[in-house]
Short mmCIF file of C-alpha atoms in Angstrom, two decimals:
data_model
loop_
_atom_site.label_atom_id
_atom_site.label_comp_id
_atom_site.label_asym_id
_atom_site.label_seq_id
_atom_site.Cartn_x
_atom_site.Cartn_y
_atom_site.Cartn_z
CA UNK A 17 10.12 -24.41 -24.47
CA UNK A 18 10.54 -25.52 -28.32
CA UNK A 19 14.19 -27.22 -28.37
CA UNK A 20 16.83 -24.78 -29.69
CA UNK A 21 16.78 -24.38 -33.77
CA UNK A 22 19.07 -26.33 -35.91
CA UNK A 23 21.77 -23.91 -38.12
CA UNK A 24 19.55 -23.72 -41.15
CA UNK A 25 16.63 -23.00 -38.74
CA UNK A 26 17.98 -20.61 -37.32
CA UNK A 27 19.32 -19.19 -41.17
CA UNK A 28 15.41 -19.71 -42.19
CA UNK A 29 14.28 -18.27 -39.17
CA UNK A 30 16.58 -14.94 -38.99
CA UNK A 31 14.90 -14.04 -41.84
CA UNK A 32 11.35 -14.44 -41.16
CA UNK A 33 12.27 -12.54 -38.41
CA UNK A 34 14.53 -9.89 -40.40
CA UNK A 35 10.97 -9.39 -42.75
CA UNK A 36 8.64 -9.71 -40.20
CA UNK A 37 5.91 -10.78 -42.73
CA UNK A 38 4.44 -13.60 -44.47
CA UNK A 39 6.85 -15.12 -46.61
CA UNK A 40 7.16 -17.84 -49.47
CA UNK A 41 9.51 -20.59 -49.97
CA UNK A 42 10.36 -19.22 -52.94
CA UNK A 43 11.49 -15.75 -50.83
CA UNK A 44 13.91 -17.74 -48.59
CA UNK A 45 15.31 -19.46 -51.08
CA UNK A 46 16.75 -16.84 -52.94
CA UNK A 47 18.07 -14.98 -49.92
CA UNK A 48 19.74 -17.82 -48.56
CA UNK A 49 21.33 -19.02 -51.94
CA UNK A 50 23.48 -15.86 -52.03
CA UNK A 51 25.44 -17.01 -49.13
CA UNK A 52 25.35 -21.42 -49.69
CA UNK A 53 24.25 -23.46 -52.56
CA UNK A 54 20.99 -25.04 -51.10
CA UNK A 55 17.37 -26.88 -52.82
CA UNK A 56 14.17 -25.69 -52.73
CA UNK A 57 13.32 -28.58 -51.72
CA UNK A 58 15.55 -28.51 -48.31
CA UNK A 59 14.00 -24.75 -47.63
CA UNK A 60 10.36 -26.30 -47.99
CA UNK A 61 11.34 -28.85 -45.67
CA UNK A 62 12.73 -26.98 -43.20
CA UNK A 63 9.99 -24.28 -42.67
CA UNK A 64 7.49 -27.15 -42.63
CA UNK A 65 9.26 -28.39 -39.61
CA UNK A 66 9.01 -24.86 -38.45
CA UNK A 67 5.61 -25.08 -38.33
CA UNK A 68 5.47 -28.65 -36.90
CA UNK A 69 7.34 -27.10 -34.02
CA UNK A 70 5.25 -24.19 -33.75
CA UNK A 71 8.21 -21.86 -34.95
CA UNK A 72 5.61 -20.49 -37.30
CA UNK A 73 2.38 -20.46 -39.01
CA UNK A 74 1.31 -20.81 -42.31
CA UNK A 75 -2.12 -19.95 -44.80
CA UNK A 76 -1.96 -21.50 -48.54
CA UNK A 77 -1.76 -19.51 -51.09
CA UNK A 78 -2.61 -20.67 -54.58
CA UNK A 79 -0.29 -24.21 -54.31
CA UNK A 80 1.89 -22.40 -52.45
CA UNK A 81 2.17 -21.42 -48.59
CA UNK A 82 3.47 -18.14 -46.87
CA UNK A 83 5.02 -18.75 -43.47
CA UNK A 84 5.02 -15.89 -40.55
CA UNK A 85 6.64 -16.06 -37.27
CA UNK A 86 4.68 -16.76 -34.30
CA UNK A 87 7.02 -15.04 -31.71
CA UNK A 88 9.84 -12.78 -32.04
CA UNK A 89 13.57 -12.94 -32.32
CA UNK A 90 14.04 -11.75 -28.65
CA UNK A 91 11.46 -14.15 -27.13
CA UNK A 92 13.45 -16.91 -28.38
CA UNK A 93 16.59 -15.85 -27.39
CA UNK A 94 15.09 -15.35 -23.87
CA UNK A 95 13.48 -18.62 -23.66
CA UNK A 96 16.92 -19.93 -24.71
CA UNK A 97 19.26 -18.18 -21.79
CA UNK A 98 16.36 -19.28 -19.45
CA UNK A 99 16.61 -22.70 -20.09
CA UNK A 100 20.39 -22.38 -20.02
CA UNK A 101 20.54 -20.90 -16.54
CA UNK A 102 17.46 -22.59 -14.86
CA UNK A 103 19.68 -26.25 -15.50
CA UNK A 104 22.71 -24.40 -13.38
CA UNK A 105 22.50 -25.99 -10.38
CA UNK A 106 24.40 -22.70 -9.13
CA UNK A 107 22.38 -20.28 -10.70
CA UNK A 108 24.36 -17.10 -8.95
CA UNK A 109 27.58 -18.32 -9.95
CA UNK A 110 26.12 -18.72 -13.70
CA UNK A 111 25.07 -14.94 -13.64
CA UNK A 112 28.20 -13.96 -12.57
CA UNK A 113 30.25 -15.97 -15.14
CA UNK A 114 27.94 -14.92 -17.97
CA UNK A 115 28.30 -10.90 -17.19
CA UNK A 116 31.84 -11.73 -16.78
CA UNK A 117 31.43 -12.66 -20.46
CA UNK A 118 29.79 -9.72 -21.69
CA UNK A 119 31.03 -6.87 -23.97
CA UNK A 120 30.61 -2.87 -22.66
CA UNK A 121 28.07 -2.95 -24.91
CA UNK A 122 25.98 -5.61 -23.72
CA UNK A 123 26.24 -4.88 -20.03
CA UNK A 124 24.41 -1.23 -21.03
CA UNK A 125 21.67 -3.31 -22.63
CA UNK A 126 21.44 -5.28 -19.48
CA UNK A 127 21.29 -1.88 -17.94
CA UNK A 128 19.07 -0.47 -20.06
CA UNK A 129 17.08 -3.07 -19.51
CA UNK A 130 16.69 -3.33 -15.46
CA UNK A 131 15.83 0.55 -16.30
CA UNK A 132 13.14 -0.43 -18.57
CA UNK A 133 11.83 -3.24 -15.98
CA UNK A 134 11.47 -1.21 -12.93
CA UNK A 135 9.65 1.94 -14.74
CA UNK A 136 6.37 0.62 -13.74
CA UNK A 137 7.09 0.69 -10.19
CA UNK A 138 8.57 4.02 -10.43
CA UNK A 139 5.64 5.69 -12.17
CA UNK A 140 3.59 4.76 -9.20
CA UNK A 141 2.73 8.11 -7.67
CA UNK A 142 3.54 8.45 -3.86
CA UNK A 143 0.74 7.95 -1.20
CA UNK A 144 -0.74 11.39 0.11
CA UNK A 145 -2.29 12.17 3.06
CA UNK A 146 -6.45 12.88 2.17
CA UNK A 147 -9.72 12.75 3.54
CA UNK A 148 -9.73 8.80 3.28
CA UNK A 149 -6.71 8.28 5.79
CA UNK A 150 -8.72 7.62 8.40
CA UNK A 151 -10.97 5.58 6.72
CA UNK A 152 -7.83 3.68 5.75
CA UNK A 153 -6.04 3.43 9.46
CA UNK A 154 -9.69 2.34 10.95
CA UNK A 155 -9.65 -0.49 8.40
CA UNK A 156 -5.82 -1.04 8.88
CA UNK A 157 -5.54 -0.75 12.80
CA UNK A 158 -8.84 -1.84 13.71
CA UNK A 159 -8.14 -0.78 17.59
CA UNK A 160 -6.98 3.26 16.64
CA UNK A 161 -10.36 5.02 16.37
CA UNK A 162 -12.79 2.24 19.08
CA UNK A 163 -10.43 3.54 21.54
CA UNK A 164 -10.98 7.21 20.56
CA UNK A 165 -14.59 6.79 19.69
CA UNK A 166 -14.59 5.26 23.60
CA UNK A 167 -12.72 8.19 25.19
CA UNK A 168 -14.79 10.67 23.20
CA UNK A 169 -17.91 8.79 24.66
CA UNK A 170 -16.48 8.96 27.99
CA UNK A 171 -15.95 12.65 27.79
CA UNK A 172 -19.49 12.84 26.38
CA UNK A 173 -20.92 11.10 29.49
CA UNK A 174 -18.37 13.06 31.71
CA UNK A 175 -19.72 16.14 30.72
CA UNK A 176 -23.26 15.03 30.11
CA UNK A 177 -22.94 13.78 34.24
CA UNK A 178 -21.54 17.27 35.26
CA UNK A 179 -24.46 19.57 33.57
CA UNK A 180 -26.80 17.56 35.28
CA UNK A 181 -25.00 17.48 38.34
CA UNK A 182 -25.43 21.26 37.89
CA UNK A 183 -28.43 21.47 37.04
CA UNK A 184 -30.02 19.21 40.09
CA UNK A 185 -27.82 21.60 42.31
CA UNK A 186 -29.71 24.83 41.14
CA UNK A 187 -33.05 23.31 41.47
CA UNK A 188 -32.37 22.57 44.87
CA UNK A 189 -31.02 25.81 46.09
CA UNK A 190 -34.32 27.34 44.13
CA UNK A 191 -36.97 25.40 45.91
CA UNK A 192 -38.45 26.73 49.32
CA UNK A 193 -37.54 24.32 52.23
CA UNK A 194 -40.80 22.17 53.50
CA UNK A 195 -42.43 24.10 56.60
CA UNK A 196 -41.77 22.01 59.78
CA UNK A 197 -44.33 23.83 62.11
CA UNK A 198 -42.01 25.57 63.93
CA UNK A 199 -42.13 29.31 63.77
CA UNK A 200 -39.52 31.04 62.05
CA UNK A 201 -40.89 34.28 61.67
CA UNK A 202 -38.11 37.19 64.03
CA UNK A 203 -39.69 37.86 66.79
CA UNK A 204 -40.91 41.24 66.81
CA UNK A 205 -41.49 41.34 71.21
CA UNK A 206 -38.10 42.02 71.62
CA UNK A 207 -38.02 44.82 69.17
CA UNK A 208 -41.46 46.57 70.16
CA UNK A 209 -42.08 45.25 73.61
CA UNK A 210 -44.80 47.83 74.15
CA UNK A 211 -46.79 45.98 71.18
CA UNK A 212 -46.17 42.45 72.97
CA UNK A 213 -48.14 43.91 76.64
CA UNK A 214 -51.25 42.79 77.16
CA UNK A 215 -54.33 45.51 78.05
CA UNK A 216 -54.66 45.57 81.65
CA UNK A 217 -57.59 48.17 81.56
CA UNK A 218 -56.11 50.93 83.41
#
């Protein structure tokens, strides 16, 4: 961070900022010579050193040079208070005294501010449940759908096992049993024995 500006800096600075343009020298010069008696000479110095710090930049014009500000009023004060509190070596304690410091009207800005930061995360629209949840809890939980994919597949094969089962059973019961040789046919002597007697010619 550029060291913290001098009081005319600052006085040549406020103003750059103030315009928020190119300006000349000659531009400064006046403004500031209604509140102090000060050179032309001291103004030109001082915004060259300006730019030798980086403060601002400059492109010639005619002899002459306009000067515009390479970062804003509020980036500088921030890069100030940051160096201030990141030298605490009780950085809690240095919050604490410095709101203790502030006026009602700077704790809203502070407020206003932490409002401002945390917008972003705010805006961020809730998670809802879609089509790509599971795709999501497969990638997250790796385990979740291999074991159901696995039980399905057992159920699958569990039923797969049982029509066949079935099916094997109904062939069988449909299939004529082998013939052994042995007669099975009733036997029909005991219900006609007059058929069964042999001819004895008489």
């Amino acid at each position: 961070m550029p060291r913290p500006l001098g009081e005319l800096e600052d006085a040549v600075m406020t103003r750059v900022w103030k315009w928020n343009r190119p300006v000349t020298v000659r531009e400064v010069l006046e403004d500031l010579q209604q509140e102090r008696s000060i050179a032309y000479t001291t103004v030109m110095t001082v915004l060259d050193n300006l730019h030798q710090k980086g403060w601002v930049r400059r492109e010639a014009e005619g002899r002459a040079y306009r000067y515009e500000a390479v970062s804003t009023r509020a980036a500088y004060s921030a890069a100030l208070m940051n160096d201030a509190w990141s030298q605490s070596d009780n950085p809690a304690a240095a919050l604490v005294a410095f709101f203790g410091m502030m006026s009602e009207e700077q704790r809203q800005a502070l407020r206003d501010a932490v409002r401002i930061v945390q917008v972003p995360e705010t805006l961020e629209p809730p998670p809802t449940a879609s089509s790509d949840t599971r795709a999501v809890t497969d990638t997250d939980t790796g385990s979740t759908d291999t074991s159901t994919d696995s039980d399905n597949a057992d159920t699958r094969g569990s039923d797969t096992a049982r029509g066949q089962t079935r099916r094997s059973q109904t062939r069988r019961s449909q299939t004529p049993a082998p013939h052994t040789g042995t007669d099975t046919r009733p036997d029909t002597a005991g219900e006609n024995p007059g058929s069964a007697q042999e001819p004895d010619g008489r």
